[in-house]
Backbone as XML, in Angstrom:
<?xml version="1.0"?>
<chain id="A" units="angstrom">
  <residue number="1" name="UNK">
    <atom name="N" x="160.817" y="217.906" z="193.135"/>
    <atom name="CA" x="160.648" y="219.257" z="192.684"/>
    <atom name="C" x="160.575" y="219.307" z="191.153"/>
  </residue>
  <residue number="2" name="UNK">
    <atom name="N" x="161.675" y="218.245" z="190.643"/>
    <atom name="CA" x="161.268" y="218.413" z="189.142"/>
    <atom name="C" x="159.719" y="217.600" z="188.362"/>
  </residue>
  <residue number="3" name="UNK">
    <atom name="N" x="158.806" y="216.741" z="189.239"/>
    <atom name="CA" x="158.110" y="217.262" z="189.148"/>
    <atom name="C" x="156.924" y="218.403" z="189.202"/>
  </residue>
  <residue number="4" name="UNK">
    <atom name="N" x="156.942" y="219.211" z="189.930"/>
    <atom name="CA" x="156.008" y="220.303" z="190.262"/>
    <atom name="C" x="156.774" y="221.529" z="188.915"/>
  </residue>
  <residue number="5" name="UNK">
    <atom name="N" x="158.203" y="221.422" z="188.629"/>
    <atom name="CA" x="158.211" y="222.056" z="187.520"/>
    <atom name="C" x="157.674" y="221.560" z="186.287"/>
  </residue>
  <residue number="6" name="UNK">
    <atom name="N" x="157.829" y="220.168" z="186.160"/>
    <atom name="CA" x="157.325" y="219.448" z="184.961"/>
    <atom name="C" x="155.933" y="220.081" z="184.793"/>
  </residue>
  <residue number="7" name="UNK">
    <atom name="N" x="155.133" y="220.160" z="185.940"/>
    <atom name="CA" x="153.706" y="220.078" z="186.219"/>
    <atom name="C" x="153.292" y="222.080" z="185.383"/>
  </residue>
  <residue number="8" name="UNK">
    <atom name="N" x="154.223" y="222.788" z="186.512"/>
    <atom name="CA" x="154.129" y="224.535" z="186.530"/>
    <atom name="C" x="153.875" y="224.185" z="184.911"/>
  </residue>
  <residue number="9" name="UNK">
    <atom name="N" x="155.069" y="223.700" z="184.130"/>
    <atom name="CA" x="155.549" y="224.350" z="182.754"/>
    <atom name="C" x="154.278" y="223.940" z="182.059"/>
  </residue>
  <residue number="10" name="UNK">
    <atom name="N" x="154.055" y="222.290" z="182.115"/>
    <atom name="CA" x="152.613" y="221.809" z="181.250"/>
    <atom name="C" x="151.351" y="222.597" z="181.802"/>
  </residue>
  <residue number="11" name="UNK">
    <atom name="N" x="151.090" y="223.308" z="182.804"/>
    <atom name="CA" x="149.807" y="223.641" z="182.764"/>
    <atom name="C" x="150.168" y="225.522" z="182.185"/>
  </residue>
  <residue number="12" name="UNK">
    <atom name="N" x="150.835" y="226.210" z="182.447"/>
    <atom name="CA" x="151.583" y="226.984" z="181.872"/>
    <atom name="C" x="151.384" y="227.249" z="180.795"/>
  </residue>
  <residue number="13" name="UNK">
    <atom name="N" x="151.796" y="226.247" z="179.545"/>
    <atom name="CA" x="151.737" y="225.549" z="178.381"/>
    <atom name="C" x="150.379" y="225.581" z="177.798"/>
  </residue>
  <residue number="14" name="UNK">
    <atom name="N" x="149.259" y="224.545" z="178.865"/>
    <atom name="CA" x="148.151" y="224.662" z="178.440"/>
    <atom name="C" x="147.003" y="225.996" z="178.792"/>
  </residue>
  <residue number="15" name="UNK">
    <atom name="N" x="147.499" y="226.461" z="179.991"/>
    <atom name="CA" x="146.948" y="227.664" z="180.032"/>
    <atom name="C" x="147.061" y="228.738" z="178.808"/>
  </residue>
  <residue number="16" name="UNK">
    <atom name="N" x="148.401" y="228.550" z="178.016"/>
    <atom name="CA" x="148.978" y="229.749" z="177.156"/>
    <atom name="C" x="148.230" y="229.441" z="175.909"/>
  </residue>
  <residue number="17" name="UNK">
    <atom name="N" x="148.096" y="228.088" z="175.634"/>
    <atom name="CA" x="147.672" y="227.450" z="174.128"/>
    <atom name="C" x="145.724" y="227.577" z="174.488"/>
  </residue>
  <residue number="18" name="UNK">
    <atom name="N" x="145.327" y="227.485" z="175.776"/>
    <atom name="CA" x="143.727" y="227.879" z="175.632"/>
    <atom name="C" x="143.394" y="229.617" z="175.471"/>
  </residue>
  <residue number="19" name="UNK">
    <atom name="N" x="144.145" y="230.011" z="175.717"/>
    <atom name="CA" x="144.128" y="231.540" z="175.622"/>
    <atom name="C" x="144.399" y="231.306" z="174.330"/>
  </residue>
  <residue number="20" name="UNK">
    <atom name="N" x="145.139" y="231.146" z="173.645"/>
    <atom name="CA" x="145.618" y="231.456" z="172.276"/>
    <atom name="C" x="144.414" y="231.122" z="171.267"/>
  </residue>
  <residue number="21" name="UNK">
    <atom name="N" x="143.879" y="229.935" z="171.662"/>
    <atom name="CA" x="142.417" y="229.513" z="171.063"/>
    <atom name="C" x="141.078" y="230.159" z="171.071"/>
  </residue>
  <residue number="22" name="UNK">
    <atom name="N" x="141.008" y="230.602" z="172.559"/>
    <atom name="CA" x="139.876" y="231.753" z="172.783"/>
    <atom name="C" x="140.583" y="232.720" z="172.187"/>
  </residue>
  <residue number="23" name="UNK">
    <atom name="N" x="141.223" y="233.156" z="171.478"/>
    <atom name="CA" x="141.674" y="234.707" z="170.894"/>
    <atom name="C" x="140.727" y="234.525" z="169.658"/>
  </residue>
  <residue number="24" name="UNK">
    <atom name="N" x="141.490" y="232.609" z="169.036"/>
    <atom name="CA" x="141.920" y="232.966" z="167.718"/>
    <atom name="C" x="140.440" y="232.252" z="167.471"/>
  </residue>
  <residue number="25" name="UNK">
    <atom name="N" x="139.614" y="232.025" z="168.335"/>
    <atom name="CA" x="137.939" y="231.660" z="168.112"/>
    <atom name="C" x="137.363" y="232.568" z="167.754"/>
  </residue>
  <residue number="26" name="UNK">
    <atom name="N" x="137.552" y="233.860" z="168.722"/>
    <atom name="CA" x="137.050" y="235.125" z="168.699"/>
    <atom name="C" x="137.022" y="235.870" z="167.498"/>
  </residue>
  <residue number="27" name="UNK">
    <atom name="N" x="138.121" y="235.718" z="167.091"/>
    <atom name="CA" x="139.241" y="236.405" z="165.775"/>
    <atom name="C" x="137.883" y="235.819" z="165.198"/>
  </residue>
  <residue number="28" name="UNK">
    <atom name="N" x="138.259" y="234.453" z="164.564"/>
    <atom name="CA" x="137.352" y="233.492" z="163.521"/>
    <atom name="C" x="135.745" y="234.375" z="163.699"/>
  </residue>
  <residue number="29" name="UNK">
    <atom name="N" x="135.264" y="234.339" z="165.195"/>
    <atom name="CA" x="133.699" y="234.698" z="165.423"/>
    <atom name="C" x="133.567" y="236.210" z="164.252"/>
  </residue>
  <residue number="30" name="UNK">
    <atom name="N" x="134.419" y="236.876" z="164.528"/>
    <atom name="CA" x="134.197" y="238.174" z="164.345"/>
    <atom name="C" x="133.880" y="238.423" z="162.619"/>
  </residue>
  <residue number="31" name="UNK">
    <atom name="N" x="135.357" y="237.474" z="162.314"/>
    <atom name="CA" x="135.295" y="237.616" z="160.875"/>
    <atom name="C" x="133.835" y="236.786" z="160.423"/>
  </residue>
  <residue number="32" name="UNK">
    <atom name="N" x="133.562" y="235.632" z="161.003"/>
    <atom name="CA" x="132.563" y="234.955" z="160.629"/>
    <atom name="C" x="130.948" y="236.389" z="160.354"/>
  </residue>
  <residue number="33" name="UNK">
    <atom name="N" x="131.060" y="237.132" z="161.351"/>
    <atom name="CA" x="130.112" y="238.201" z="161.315"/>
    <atom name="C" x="129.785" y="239.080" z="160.284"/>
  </residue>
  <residue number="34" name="UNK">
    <atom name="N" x="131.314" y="239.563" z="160.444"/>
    <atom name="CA" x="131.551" y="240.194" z="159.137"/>
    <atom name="C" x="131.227" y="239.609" z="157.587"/>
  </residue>
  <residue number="35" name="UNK">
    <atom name="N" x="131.535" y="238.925" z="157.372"/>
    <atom name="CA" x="131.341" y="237.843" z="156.398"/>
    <atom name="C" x="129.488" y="238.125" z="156.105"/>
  </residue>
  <residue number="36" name="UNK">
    <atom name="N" x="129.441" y="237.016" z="157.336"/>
    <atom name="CA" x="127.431" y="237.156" z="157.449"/>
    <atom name="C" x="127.115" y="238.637" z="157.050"/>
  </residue>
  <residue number="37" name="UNK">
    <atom name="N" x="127.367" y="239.956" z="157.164"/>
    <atom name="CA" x="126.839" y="240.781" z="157.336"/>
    <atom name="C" x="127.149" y="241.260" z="155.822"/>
  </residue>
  <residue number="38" name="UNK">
    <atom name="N" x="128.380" y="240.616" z="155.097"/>
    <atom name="CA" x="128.448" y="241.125" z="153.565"/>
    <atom name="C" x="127.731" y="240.148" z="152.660"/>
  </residue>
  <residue number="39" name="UNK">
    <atom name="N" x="127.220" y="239.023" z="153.400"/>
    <atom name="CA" x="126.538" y="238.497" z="152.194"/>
    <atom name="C" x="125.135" y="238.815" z="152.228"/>
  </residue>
  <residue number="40" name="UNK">
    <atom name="N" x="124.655" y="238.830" z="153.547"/>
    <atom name="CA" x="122.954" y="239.913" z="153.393"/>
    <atom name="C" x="123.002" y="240.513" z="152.706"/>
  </residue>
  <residue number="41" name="UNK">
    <atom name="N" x="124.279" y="242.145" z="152.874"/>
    <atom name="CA" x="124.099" y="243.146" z="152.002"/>
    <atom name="C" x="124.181" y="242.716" z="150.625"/>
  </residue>
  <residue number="42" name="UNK">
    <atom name="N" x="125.278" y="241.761" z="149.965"/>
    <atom name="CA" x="125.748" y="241.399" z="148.850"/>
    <atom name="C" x="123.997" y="240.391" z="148.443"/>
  </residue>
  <residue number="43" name="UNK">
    <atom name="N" x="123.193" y="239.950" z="148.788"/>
    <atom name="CA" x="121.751" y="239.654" z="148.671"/>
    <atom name="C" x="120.583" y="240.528" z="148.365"/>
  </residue>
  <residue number="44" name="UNK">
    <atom name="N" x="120.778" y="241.308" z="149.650"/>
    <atom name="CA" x="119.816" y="242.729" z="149.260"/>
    <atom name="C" x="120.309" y="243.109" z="147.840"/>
  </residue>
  <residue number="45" name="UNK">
    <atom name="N" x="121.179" y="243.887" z="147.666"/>
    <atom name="CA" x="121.552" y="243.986" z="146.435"/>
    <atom name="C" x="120.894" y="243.486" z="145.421"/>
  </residue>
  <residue number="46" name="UNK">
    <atom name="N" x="121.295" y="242.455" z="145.430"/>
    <atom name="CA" x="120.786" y="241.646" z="144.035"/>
    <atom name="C" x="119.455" y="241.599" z="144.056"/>
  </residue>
  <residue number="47" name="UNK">
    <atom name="N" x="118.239" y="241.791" z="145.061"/>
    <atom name="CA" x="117.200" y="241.597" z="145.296"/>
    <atom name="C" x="117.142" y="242.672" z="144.662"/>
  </residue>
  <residue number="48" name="UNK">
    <atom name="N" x="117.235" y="244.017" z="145.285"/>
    <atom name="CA" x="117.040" y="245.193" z="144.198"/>
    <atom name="C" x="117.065" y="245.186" z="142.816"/>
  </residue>
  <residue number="49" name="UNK">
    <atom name="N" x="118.676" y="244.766" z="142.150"/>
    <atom name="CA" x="118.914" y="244.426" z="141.002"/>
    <atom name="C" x="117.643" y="243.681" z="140.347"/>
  </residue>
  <residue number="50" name="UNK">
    <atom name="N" x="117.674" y="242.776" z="141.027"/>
    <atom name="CA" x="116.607" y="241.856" z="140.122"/>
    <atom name="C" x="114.838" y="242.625" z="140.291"/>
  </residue>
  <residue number="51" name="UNK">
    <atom name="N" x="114.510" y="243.225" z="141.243"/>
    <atom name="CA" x="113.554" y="243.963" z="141.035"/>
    <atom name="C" x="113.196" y="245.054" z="140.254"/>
  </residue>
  <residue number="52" name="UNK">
    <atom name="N" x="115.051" y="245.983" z="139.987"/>
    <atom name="CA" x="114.682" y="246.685" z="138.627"/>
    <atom name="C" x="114.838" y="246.550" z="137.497"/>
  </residue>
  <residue number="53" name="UNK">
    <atom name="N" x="115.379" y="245.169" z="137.577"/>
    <atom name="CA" x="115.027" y="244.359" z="136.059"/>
    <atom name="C" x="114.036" y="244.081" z="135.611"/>
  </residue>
  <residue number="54" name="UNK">
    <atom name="N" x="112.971" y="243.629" z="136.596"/>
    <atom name="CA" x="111.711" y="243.122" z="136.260"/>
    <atom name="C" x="110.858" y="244.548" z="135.869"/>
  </residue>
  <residue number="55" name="UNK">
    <atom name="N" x="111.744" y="245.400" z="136.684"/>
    <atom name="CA" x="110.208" y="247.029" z="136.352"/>
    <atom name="C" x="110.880" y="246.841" z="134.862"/>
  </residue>
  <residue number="56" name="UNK">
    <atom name="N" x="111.912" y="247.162" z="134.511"/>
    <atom name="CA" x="112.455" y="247.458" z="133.064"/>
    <atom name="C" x="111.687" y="246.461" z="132.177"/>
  </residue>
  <residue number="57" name="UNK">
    <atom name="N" x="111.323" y="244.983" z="132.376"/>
    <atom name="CA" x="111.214" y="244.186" z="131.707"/>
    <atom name="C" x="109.528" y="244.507" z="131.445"/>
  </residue>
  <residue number="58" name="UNK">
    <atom name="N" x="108.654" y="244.961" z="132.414"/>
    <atom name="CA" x="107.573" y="245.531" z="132.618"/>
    <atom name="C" x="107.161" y="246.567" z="131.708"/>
  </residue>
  <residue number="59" name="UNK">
    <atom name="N" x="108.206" y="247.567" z="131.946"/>
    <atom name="CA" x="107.998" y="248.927" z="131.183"/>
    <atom name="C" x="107.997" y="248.677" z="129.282"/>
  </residue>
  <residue number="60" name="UNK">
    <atom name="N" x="109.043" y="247.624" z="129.357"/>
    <atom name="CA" x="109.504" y="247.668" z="127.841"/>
    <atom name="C" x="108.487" y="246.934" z="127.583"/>
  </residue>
  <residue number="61" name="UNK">
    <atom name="N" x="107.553" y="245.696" z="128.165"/>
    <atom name="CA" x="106.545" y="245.148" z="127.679"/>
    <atom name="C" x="105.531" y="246.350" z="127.293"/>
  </residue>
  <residue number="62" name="UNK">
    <atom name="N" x="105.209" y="246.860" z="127.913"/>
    <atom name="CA" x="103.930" y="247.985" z="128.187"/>
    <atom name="C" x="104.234" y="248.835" z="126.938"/>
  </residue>
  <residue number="63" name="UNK">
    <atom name="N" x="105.335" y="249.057" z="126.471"/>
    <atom name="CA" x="105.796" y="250.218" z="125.648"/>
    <atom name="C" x="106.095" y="249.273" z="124.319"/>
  </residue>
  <residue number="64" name="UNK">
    <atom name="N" x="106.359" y="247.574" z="124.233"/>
    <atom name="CA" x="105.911" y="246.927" z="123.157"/>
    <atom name="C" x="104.284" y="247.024" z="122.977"/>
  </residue>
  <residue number="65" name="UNK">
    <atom name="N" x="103.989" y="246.351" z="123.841"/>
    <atom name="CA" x="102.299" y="246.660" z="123.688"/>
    <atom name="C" x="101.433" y="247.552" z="123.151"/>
  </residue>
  <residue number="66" name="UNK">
    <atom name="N" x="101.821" y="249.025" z="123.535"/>
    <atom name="CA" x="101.491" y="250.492" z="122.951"/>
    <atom name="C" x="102.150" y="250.547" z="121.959"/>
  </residue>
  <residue number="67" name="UNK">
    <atom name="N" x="103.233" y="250.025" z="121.074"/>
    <atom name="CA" x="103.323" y="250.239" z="119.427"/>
    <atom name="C" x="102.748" y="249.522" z="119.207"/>
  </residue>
  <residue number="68" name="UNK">
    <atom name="N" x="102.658" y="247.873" z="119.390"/>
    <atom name="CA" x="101.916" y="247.046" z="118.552"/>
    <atom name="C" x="100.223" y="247.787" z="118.500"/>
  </residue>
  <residue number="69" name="UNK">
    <atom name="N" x="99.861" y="247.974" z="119.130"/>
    <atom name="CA" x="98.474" y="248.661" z="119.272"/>
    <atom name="C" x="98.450" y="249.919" z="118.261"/>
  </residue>
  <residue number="70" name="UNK">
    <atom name="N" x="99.284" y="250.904" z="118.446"/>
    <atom name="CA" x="99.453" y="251.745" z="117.732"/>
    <atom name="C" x="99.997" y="251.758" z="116.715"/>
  </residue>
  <residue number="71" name="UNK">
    <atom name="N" x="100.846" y="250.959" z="116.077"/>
    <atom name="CA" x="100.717" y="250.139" z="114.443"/>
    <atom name="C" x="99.325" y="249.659" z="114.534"/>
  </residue>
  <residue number="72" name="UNK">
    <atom name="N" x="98.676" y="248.834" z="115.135"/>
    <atom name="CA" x="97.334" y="248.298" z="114.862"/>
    <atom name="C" x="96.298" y="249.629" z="114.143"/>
  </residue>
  <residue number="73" name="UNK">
    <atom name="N" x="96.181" y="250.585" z="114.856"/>
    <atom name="CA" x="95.737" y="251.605" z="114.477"/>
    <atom name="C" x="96.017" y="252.058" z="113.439"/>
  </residue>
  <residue number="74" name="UNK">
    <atom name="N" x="96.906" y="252.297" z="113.612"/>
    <atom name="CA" x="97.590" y="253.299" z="112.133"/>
    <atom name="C" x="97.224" y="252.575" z="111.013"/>
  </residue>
  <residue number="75" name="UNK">
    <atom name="N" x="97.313" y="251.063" z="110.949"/>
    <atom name="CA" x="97.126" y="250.047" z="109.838"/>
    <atom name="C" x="95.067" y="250.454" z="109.289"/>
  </residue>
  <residue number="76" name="UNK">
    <atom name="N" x="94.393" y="249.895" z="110.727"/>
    <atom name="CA" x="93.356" y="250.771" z="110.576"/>
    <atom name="C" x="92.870" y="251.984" z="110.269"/>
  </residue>
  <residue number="77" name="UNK">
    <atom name="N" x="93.351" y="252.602" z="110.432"/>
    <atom name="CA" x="93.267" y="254.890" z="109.638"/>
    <atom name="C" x="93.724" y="254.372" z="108.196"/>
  </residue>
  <residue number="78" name="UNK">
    <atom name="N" x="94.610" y="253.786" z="107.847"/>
    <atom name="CA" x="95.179" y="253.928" z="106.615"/>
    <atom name="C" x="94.432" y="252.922" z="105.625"/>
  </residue>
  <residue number="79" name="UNK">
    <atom name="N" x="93.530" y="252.082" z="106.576"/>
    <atom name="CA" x="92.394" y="250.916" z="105.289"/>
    <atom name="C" x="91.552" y="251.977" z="105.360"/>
  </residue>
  <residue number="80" name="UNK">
    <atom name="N" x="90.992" y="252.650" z="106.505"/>
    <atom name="CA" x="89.857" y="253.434" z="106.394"/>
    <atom name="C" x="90.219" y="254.635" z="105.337"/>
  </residue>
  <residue number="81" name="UNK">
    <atom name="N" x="91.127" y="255.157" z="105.688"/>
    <atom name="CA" x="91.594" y="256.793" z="103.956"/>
    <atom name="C" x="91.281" y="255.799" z="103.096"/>
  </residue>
  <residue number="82" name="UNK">
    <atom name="N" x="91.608" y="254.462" z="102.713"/>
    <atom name="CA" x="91.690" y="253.767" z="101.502"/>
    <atom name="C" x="90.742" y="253.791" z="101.166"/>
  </residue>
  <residue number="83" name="UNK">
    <atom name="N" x="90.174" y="253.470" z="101.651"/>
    <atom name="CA" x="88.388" y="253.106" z="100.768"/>
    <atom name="C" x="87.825" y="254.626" z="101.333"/>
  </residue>
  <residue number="84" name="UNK">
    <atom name="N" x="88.010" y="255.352" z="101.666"/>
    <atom name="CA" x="87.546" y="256.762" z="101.720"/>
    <atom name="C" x="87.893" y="257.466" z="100.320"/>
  </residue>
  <residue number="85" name="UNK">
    <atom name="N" x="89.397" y="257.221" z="99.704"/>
    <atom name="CA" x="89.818" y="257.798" z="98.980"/>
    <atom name="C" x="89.086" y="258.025" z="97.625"/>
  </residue>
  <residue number="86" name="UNK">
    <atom name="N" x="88.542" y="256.476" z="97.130"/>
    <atom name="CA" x="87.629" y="256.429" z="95.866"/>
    <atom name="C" x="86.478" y="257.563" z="95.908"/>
  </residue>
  <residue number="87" name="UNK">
    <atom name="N" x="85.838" y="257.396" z="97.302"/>
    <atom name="CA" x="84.751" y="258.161" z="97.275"/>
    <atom name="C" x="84.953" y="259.563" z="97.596"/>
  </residue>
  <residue number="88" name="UNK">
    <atom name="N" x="85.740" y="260.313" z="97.918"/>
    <atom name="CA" x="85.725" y="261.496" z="98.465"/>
    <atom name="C" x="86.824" y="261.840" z="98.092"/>
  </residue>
  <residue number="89" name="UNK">
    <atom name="N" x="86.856" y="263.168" z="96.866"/>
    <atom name="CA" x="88.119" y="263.434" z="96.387"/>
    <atom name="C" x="88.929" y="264.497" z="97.385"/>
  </residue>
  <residue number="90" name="UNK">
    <atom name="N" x="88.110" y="264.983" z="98.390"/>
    <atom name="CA" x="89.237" y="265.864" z="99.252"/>
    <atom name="C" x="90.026" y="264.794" z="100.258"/>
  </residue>
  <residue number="91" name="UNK">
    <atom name="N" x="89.564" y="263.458" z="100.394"/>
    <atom name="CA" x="90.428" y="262.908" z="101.145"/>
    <atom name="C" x="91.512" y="262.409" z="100.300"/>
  </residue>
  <residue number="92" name="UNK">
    <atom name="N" x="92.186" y="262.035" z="99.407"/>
    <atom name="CA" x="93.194" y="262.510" z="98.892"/>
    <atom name="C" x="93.674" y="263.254" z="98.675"/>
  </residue>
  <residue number="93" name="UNK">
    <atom name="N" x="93.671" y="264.700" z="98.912"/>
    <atom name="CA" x="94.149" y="265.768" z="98.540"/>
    <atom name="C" x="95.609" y="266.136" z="99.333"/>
  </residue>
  <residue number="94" name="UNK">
    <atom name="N" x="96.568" y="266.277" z="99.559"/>
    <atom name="CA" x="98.260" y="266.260" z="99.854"/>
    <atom name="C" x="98.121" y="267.517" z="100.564"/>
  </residue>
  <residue number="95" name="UNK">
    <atom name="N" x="98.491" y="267.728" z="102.052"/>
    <atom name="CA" x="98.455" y="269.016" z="102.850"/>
    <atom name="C" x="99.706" y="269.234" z="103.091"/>
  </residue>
  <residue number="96" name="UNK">
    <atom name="N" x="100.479" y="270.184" z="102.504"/>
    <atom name="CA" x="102.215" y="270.350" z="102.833"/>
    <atom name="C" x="102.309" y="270.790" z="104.159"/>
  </residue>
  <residue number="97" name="UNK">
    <atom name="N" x="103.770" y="270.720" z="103.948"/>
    <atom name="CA" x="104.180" y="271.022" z="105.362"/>
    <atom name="C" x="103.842" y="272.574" z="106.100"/>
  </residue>
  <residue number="98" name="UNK">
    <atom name="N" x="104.290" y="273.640" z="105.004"/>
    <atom name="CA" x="103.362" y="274.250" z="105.161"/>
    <atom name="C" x="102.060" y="275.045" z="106.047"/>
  </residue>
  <residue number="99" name="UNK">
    <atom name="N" x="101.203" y="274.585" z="104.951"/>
    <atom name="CA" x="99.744" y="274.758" z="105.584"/>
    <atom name="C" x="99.691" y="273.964" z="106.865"/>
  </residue>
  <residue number="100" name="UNK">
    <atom name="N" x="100.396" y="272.662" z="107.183"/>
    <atom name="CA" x="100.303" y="272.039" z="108.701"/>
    <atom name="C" x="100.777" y="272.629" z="110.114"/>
  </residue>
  <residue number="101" name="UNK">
    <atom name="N" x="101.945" y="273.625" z="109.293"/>
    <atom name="CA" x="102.880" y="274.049" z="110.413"/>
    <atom name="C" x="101.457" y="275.270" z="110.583"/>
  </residue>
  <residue number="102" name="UNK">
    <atom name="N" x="100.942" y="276.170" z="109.660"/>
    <atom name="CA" x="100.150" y="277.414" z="109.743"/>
    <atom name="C" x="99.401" y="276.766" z="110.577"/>
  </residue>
  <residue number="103" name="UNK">
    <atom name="N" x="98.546" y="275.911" z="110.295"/>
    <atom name="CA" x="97.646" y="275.110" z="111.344"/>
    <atom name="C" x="97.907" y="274.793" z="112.806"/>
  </residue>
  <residue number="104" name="UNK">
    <atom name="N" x="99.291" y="274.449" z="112.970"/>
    <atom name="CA" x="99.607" y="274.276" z="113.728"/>
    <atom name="C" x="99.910" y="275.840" z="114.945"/>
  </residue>
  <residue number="105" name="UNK">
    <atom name="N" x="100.104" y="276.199" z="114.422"/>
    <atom name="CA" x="100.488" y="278.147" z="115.044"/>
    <atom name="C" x="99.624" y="278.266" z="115.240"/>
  </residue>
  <residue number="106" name="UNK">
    <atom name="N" x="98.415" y="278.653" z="114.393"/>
    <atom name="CA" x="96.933" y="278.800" z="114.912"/>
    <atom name="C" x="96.051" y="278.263" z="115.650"/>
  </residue>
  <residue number="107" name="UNK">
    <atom name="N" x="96.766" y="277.155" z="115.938"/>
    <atom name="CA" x="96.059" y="276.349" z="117.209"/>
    <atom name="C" x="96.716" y="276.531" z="118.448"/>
  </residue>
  <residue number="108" name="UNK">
    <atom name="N" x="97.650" y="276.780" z="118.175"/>
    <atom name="CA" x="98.344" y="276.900" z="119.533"/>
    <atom name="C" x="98.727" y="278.347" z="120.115"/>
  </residue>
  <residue number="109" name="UNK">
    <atom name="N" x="98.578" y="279.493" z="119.246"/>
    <atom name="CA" x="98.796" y="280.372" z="119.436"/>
    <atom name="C" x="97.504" y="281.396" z="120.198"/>
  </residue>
  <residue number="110" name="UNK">
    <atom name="N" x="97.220" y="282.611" z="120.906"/>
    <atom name="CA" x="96.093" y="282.861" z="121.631"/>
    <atom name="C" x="95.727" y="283.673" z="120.854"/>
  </residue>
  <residue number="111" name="UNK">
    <atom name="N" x="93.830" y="283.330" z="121.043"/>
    <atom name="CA" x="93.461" y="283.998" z="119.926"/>
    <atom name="C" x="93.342" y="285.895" z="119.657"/>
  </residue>
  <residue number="112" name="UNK">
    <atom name="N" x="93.806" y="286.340" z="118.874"/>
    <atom name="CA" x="94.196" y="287.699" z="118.864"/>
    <atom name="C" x="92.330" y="288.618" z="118.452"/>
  </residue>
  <residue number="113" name="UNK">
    <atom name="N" x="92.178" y="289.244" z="119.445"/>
    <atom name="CA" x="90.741" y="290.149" z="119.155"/>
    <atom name="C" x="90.991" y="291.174" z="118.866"/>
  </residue>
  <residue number="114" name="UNK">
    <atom name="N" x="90.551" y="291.697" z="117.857"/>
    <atom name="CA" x="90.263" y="292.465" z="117.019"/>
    <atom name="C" x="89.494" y="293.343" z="116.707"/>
  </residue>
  <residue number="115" name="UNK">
    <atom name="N" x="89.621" y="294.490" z="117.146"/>
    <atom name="CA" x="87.801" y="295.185" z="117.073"/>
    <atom name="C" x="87.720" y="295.673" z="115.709"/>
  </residue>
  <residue number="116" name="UNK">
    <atom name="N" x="86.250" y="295.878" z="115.485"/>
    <atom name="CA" x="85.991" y="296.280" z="114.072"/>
    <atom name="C" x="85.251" y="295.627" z="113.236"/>
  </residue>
  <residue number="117" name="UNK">
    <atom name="N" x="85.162" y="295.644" z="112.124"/>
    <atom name="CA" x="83.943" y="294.940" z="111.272"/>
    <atom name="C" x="84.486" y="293.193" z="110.994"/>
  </residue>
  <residue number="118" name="UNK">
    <atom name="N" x="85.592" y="292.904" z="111.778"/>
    <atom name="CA" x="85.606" y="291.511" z="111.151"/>
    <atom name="C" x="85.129" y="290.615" z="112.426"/>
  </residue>
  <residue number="119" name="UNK">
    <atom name="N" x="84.460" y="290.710" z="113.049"/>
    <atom name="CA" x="83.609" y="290.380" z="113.580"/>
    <atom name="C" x="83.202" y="288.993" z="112.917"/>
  </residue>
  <residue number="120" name="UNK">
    <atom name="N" x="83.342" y="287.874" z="113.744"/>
    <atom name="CA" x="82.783" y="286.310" z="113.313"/>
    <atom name="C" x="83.559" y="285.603" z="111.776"/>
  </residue>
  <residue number="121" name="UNK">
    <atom name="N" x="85.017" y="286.428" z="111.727"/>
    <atom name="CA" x="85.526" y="285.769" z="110.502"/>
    <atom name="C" x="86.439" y="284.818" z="111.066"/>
  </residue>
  <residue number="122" name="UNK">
    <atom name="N" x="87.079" y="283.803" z="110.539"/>
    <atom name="CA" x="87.851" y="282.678" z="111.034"/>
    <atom name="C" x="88.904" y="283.275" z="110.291"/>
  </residue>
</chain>
């Protein structure tokens, strides 16, 4: 009899310790999932990240590009007044702020009609 208890207790034993393993597999599976499922997201992420780095890196090129161009220009307008200047004394002539801002109102402002003899005056 004391074997068949020897026997009850060891399979008992091993019955209790394979259960305990399928728990603690399960346990492991689950977290293993979890895990998997934060490093996709923790990937995506960075995929984004790094995609709106590259627009930024894009944009700021595009927007170097358009000053250098537009210094290019400006460098050009300002050789062209130059050698305009000798020959043509109204292109030197200094327009204050002023007369730019008046200019400016009058262009942007709607034009006001007027009846009466001023007819075709600017």
């Amino acid at each position: 009899m004391s074997r068949w208890l020897v026997l009850a207790v060891l399979l008992i034993g091993l019955s209790g310790a394979l259960a305990w393993s399928l728990i603690t597999i399960g346990e492991l599976k689950a977290e293993a999932r979890q895990s998997e499922k934060a490093i996709i997201h923790l990937n995506q992420t960075i995929k984004e990240e790094r995609a709106r780095y590259e627009q930024a890196d894009r944009m700021l090129a595009e927007t170097a590009r358009q000053r250098a161009d537009a210094t290019r220009r400006a460098g050009e307008l300002a050789d062209q007044l130059r050698a305009l200047a000798g020959t043509d004394p109204c292109v030197d002539t200094r327009i204050g702020p002023d007369a730019a801002e008046r200019v400016r109102q009058y262009r942007t402002s709607p034009p006001v009609s007027v009846s009466g003899s001023s007819t075709g005056v600017d």
